[in-house]
Amino acid sequence: MFVLRTAVLIAATMTTGLVAGVCGLYQHTIMRGLARTDDRTFVSAFQAIDRAIMNAWFMIGFMGALVFTGLATVLHLAQDVRSVLPWLIVAFALYLVTFGLTMAVNVPLNEAIKAAGDPAGIADLGEVRHEFNEAKWTAYNLVRTITTAVAFGVLCWALVISGSAD
C-alpha cells in the first residue's frame, strides 16, 4: 500500500505543479504580452492559444491534479498515515477552487471569444476584446495561479511528511 499511496501522491504533486506552471505562465507572460497587442492580434492569438492548449497532455494535468489529489486523500484515510491527511485535504480544496474557477469563469470567457469566429470576418474586434473582459480573465487567473501554487507547495510538504511517517 505504501508504494501505491506514494505513487499517487507523487502524481498529484506533479500534475498540480504542471497546472500551477500553466496558470503562472498565462499570468506573467501570455496575458501581459497579449495586453500590449492590437485588437486583431489579441483576438487571433488568444483563440489560437486556447485551441492549442486543449489537448491530451494539458487535460491529463488539469484533470489528473483533481483525480490524483482526491485519490491520495482517500488512500491516506488509514489511521497509520493520517499525519498527511490534513495537508491533502487543504491541497484538494485549493485545487477544487482552481478547477471551479476555471469551469465557471475562464472557460466561458475562452469559449465566448472563440465563438466570435475568425478575426478576419469580425467587423468590430474591439468589441469582441471588450466583451472578453481581459481584466476579469486575468484577475481570476491570478487566483488560480495562487491556489495551484499553494496546493503544489502543500503537496510537496505532504510528500516530505509521507516519507517520514511511513
PDB file of N, CA, C and O in Angstrom, residues 95-126:
ATOM      1  N   TYR A  95      -7.141  23.071  -4.953  1.00  0.00           N
ATOM      2  CA  TYR A  95      -7.251  22.724  -6.376  1.00  0.00           C
ATOM      3  C   TYR A  95      -8.707  22.729  -6.830  1.00  0.00           C
ATOM      4  O   TYR A  95      -8.998  23.071  -7.974  1.00  0.00           O
ATOM      5  N   LEU A  96      -9.597  22.379  -5.936  1.00  0.00           N
ATOM      6  CA  LEU A  96     -11.024  22.439  -6.268  1.00  0.00           C
ATOM      7  C   LEU A  96     -11.440  23.879  -6.581  1.00  0.00           C
ATOM      8  O   LEU A  96     -12.241  24.115  -7.492  1.00  0.00           O
ATOM      9  N   VAL A  97     -10.889  24.839  -5.864  1.00  0.00           N
ATOM     10  CA  VAL A  97     -11.137  26.254  -6.171  1.00  0.00           C
ATOM     11  C   VAL A  97     -10.623  26.561  -7.579  1.00  0.00           C
ATOM     12  O   VAL A  97     -11.317  27.187  -8.388  1.00  0.00           O
ATOM     13  N   THR A  98      -9.411  26.123  -7.882  1.00  0.00           N
ATOM     14  CA  THR A  98      -8.844  26.326  -9.214  1.00  0.00           C
ATOM     15  C   THR A  98      -9.751  25.728 -10.280  1.00  0.00           C
ATOM     16  O   THR A  98     -10.072  26.379 -11.281  1.00  0.00           O
ATOM     17  N   PHE A  99     -10.153  24.506 -10.074  1.00  0.00           N
ATOM     18  CA  PHE A  99     -10.993  23.797 -11.030  1.00  0.00           C
ATOM     19  C   PHE A  99     -12.334  24.515 -11.200  1.00  0.00           C
ATOM     20  O   PHE A  99     -12.796  24.739 -12.321  1.00  0.00           O
ATOM     21  N   GLY A 100     -12.936  24.896 -10.091  1.00  0.00           N
ATOM     22  CA  GLY A 100     -14.231  25.576 -10.144  1.00  0.00           C
ATOM     23  C   GLY A 100     -14.157  26.915 -10.853  1.00  0.00           C
ATOM     24  O   GLY A 100     -15.015  27.241 -11.686  1.00  0.00           O
ATOM     25  N   LEU A 101     -13.127  27.711 -10.544  1.00  0.00           N
ATOM     26  CA  LEU A 101     -12.965  28.999 -11.222  1.00  0.00           C
ATOM     27  C   LEU A 101     -12.723  28.817 -12.719  1.00  0.00           C
ATOM     28  O   LEU A 101     -13.248  29.571 -13.539  1.00  0.00           O
ATOM     29  N   THR A 102     -11.939  27.826 -13.048  1.00  0.00           N
ATOM     30  CA  THR A 102     -11.665  27.549 -14.463  1.00  0.00           C
ATOM     31  C   THR A 102     -12.960  27.267 -15.205  1.00  0.00           C
ATOM     32  O   THR A 102     -13.216  27.843 -16.272  1.00  0.00           O
ATOM     33  N   MET A 103     -13.774  26.407 -14.632  1.00  0.00           N
ATOM     34  CA  MET A 103     -15.005  25.994 -15.304  1.00  0.00           C
ATOM     35  C   MET A 103     -16.074  27.089 -15.273  1.00  0.00           C
ATOM     36  O   MET A 103     -16.846  27.230 -16.216  1.00  0.00           O
ATOM     37  N   ALA A 104     -16.108  27.880 -14.212  1.00  0.00           N
ATOM     38  CA  ALA A 104     -17.158  28.899 -14.064  1.00  0.00           C
ATOM     39  C   ALA A 104     -16.816  30.235 -14.714  1.00  0.00           C
ATOM     40  O   ALA A 104     -17.721  30.964 -15.133  1.00  0.00           O
ATOM     41  N   VAL A 105     -15.540  30.569 -14.796  1.00  0.00           N
ATOM     42  CA  VAL A 105     -15.158  31.899 -15.288  1.00  0.00           C
ATOM     43  C   VAL A 105     -14.308  31.824 -16.554  1.00  0.00           C
ATOM     44  O   VAL A 105     -14.698  32.339 -17.602  1.00  0.00           O
ATOM     45  N   ASN A 106     -13.137  31.207 -16.448  1.00  0.00           N
ATOM     46  CA  ASN A 106     -12.189  31.273 -17.554  1.00  0.00           C
ATOM     47  C   ASN A 106     -12.658  30.522 -18.799  1.00  0.00           C
ATOM     48  O   ASN A 106     -12.554  31.054 -19.911  1.00  0.00           O
ATOM     49  N   VAL A 107     -13.173  29.316 -18.639  1.00  0.00           N
ATOM     50  CA  VAL A 107     -13.632  28.556 -19.815  1.00  0.00           C
ATOM     51  C   VAL A 107     -14.774  29.268 -20.539  1.00  0.00           C
ATOM     52  O   VAL A 107     -14.724  29.390 -21.769  1.00  0.00           O
ATOM     53  N   PRO A 108     -15.800  29.772 -19.851  1.00  0.00           N
ATOM     54  CA  PRO A 108     -16.844  30.501 -20.585  1.00  0.00           C
ATOM     55  C   PRO A 108     -16.312  31.719 -21.346  1.00  0.00           C
ATOM     56  O   PRO A 108     -16.751  31.993 -22.473  1.00  0.00           O
ATOM     57  N   LEU A 109     -15.363  32.449 -20.767  1.00  0.00           N
ATOM     58  CA  LEU A 109     -14.768  33.581 -21.475  1.00  0.00           C
ATOM     59  C   LEU A 109     -13.975  33.095 -22.694  1.00  0.00           C
ATOM     60  O   LEU A 109     -14.049  33.696 -23.774  1.00  0.00           O
ATOM     61  N   ASN A 110     -13.244  32.000 -22.524  1.00  0.00           N
ATOM     62  CA  ASN A 110     -12.497  31.417 -23.646  1.00  0.00           C
ATOM     63  C   ASN A 110     -13.444  31.005 -24.766  1.00  0.00           C
ATOM     64  O   ASN A 110     -13.188  31.252 -25.947  1.00  0.00           O
ATOM     65  N   GLU A 111     -14.521  30.342 -24.384  1.00  0.00           N
ATOM     66  CA  GLU A 111     -15.483  29.867 -25.390  1.00  0.00           C
ATOM     67  C   GLU A 111     -16.150  31.034 -26.114  1.00  0.00           C
ATOM     68  O   GLU A 111     -16.396  30.965 -27.319  1.00  0.00           O
ATOM     69  N   ALA A 112     -16.431  32.101 -25.392  1.00  0.00           N
ATOM     70  CA  ALA A 112     -17.084  33.264 -25.999  1.00  0.00           C
ATOM     71  C   ALA A 112     -16.183  33.929 -27.039  1.00  0.00           C
ATOM     72  O   ALA A 112     -16.657  34.305 -28.120  1.00  0.00           O
ATOM     73  N   ILE A 113     -14.908  34.054 -26.728  1.00  0.00           N
ATOM     74  CA  ILE A 113     -14.015  34.698 -27.699  1.00  0.00           C
ATOM     75  C   ILE A 113     -13.813  33.803 -28.923  1.00  0.00           C
ATOM     76  O   ILE A 113     -13.694  34.293 -30.054  1.00  0.00           O
ATOM     77  N   LYS A 114     -13.798  32.488 -28.716  1.00  0.00           N
ATOM     78  CA  LYS A 114     -13.691  31.582 -29.871  1.00  0.00           C
ATOM     79  C   LYS A 114     -14.964  31.614 -30.703  1.00  0.00           C
ATOM     80  O   LYS A 114     -14.913  31.533 -31.928  1.00  0.00           O
ATOM     81  N   ALA A 115     -16.105  31.744 -30.039  1.00  0.00           N
ATOM     82  CA  ALA A 115     -17.397  31.760 -30.744  1.00  0.00           C
ATOM     83  C   ALA A 115     -17.555  33.010 -31.611  1.00  0.00           C
ATOM     84  O   ALA A 115     -18.384  33.022 -32.527  1.00  0.00           O
ATOM     85  N   ALA A 116     -16.769  34.033 -31.361  1.00  0.00           N
ATOM     86  CA  ALA A 116     -16.833  35.252 -32.177  1.00  0.00           C
ATOM     87  C   ALA A 116     -16.432  34.969 -33.620  1.00  0.00           C
ATOM     88  O   ALA A 116     -16.796  35.714 -34.516  1.00  0.00           O
ATOM     89  N   GLY A 117     -15.694  33.886 -33.817  1.00  0.00           N
ATOM     90  CA  GLY A 117     -15.334  33.481 -35.166  1.00  0.00           C
ATOM     91  C   GLY A 117     -13.974  33.976 -35.608  1.00  0.00           C
ATOM     92  O   GLY A 117     -13.190  34.524 -34.827  1.00  0.00           O
ATOM     93  N   ASP A 118     -13.728  33.778 -36.875  1.00  0.00           N
ATOM     94  CA  ASP A 118     -12.469  34.152 -37.498  1.00  0.00           C
ATOM     95  C   ASP A 118     -12.294  35.672 -37.439  1.00  0.00           C
ATOM     96  O   ASP A 118     -13.155  36.410 -37.917  1.00  0.00           O
ATOM     97  N   PRO A 119     -11.192  36.139 -36.851  1.00  0.00           N
ATOM     98  CA  PRO A 119     -10.976  37.581 -36.741  1.00  0.00           C
ATOM     99  C   PRO A 119     -11.044  38.311 -38.091  1.00  0.00           C
ATOM    100  O   PRO A 119     -11.424  39.487 -38.134  1.00  0.00           O
ATOM    101  N   ALA A 120     -10.720  37.635 -39.155  1.00  0.00           N
ATOM    102  CA  ALA A 120     -10.777  38.271 -40.479  1.00  0.00           C
ATOM    103  C   ALA A 120     -12.205  38.662 -40.846  1.00  0.00           C
ATOM    104  O   ALA A 120     -12.414  39.587 -41.640  1.00  0.00           O
ATOM    105  N   GLY A 121     -13.187  37.988 -40.265  1.00  0.00           N
ATOM    106  CA  GLY A 121     -14.581  38.279 -40.571  1.00  0.00           C
ATOM    107  C   GLY A 121     -15.320  39.065 -39.507  1.00  0.00           C
ATOM    108  O   GLY A 121     -16.527  39.270 -39.606  1.00  0.00           O
ATOM    109  N   ILE A 122     -14.619  39.501 -38.480  1.00  0.00           N
ATOM    110  CA  ILE A 122     -15.255  40.245 -37.385  1.00  0.00           C
ATOM    111  C   ILE A 122     -15.155  41.739 -37.681  1.00  0.00           C
ATOM    112  O   ILE A 122     -14.060  42.269 -37.869  1.00  0.00           O
ATOM    113  N   ALA A 123     -16.303  42.399 -37.701  1.00  0.00           N
ATOM    114  CA  ALA A 123     -16.335  43.837 -38.015  1.00  0.00           C
ATOM    115  C   ALA A 123     -15.746  44.680 -36.885  1.00  0.00           C
ATOM    116  O   ALA A 123     -15.018  45.635 -37.144  1.00  0.00           O
ATOM    117  N   ASP A 124     -16.067  44.340 -35.640  1.00  0.00           N
ATOM    118  CA  ASP A 124     -15.612  45.163 -34.513  1.00  0.00           C
ATOM    119  C   ASP A 124     -14.804  44.309 -33.540  1.00  0.00           C
ATOM    120  O   ASP A 124     -15.329  43.797 -32.544  1.00  0.00           O
ATOM    121  N   LEU A 125     -13.523  44.160 -33.825  1.00  0.00           N
ATOM    122  CA  LEU A 125     -12.644  43.361 -32.961  1.00  0.00           C
ATOM    123  C   LEU A 125     -12.482  43.986 -31.579  1.00  0.00           C
ATOM    124  O   LEU A 125     -12.303  43.278 -30.589  1.00  0.00           O
ATOM    125  N   GLY A 126     -12.581  45.298 -31.508  1.00  0.00           N
ATOM    126  CA  GLY A 126     -12.501  45.977 -30.214  1.00  0.00           C
ATOM    127  C   GLY A 126     -13.636  45.566 -29.297  1.00  0.00           C
ATOM    128  O   GLY A 126     -13.446  45.387 -28.091  1.00  0.00           O
TER     129      GLY A 126
END
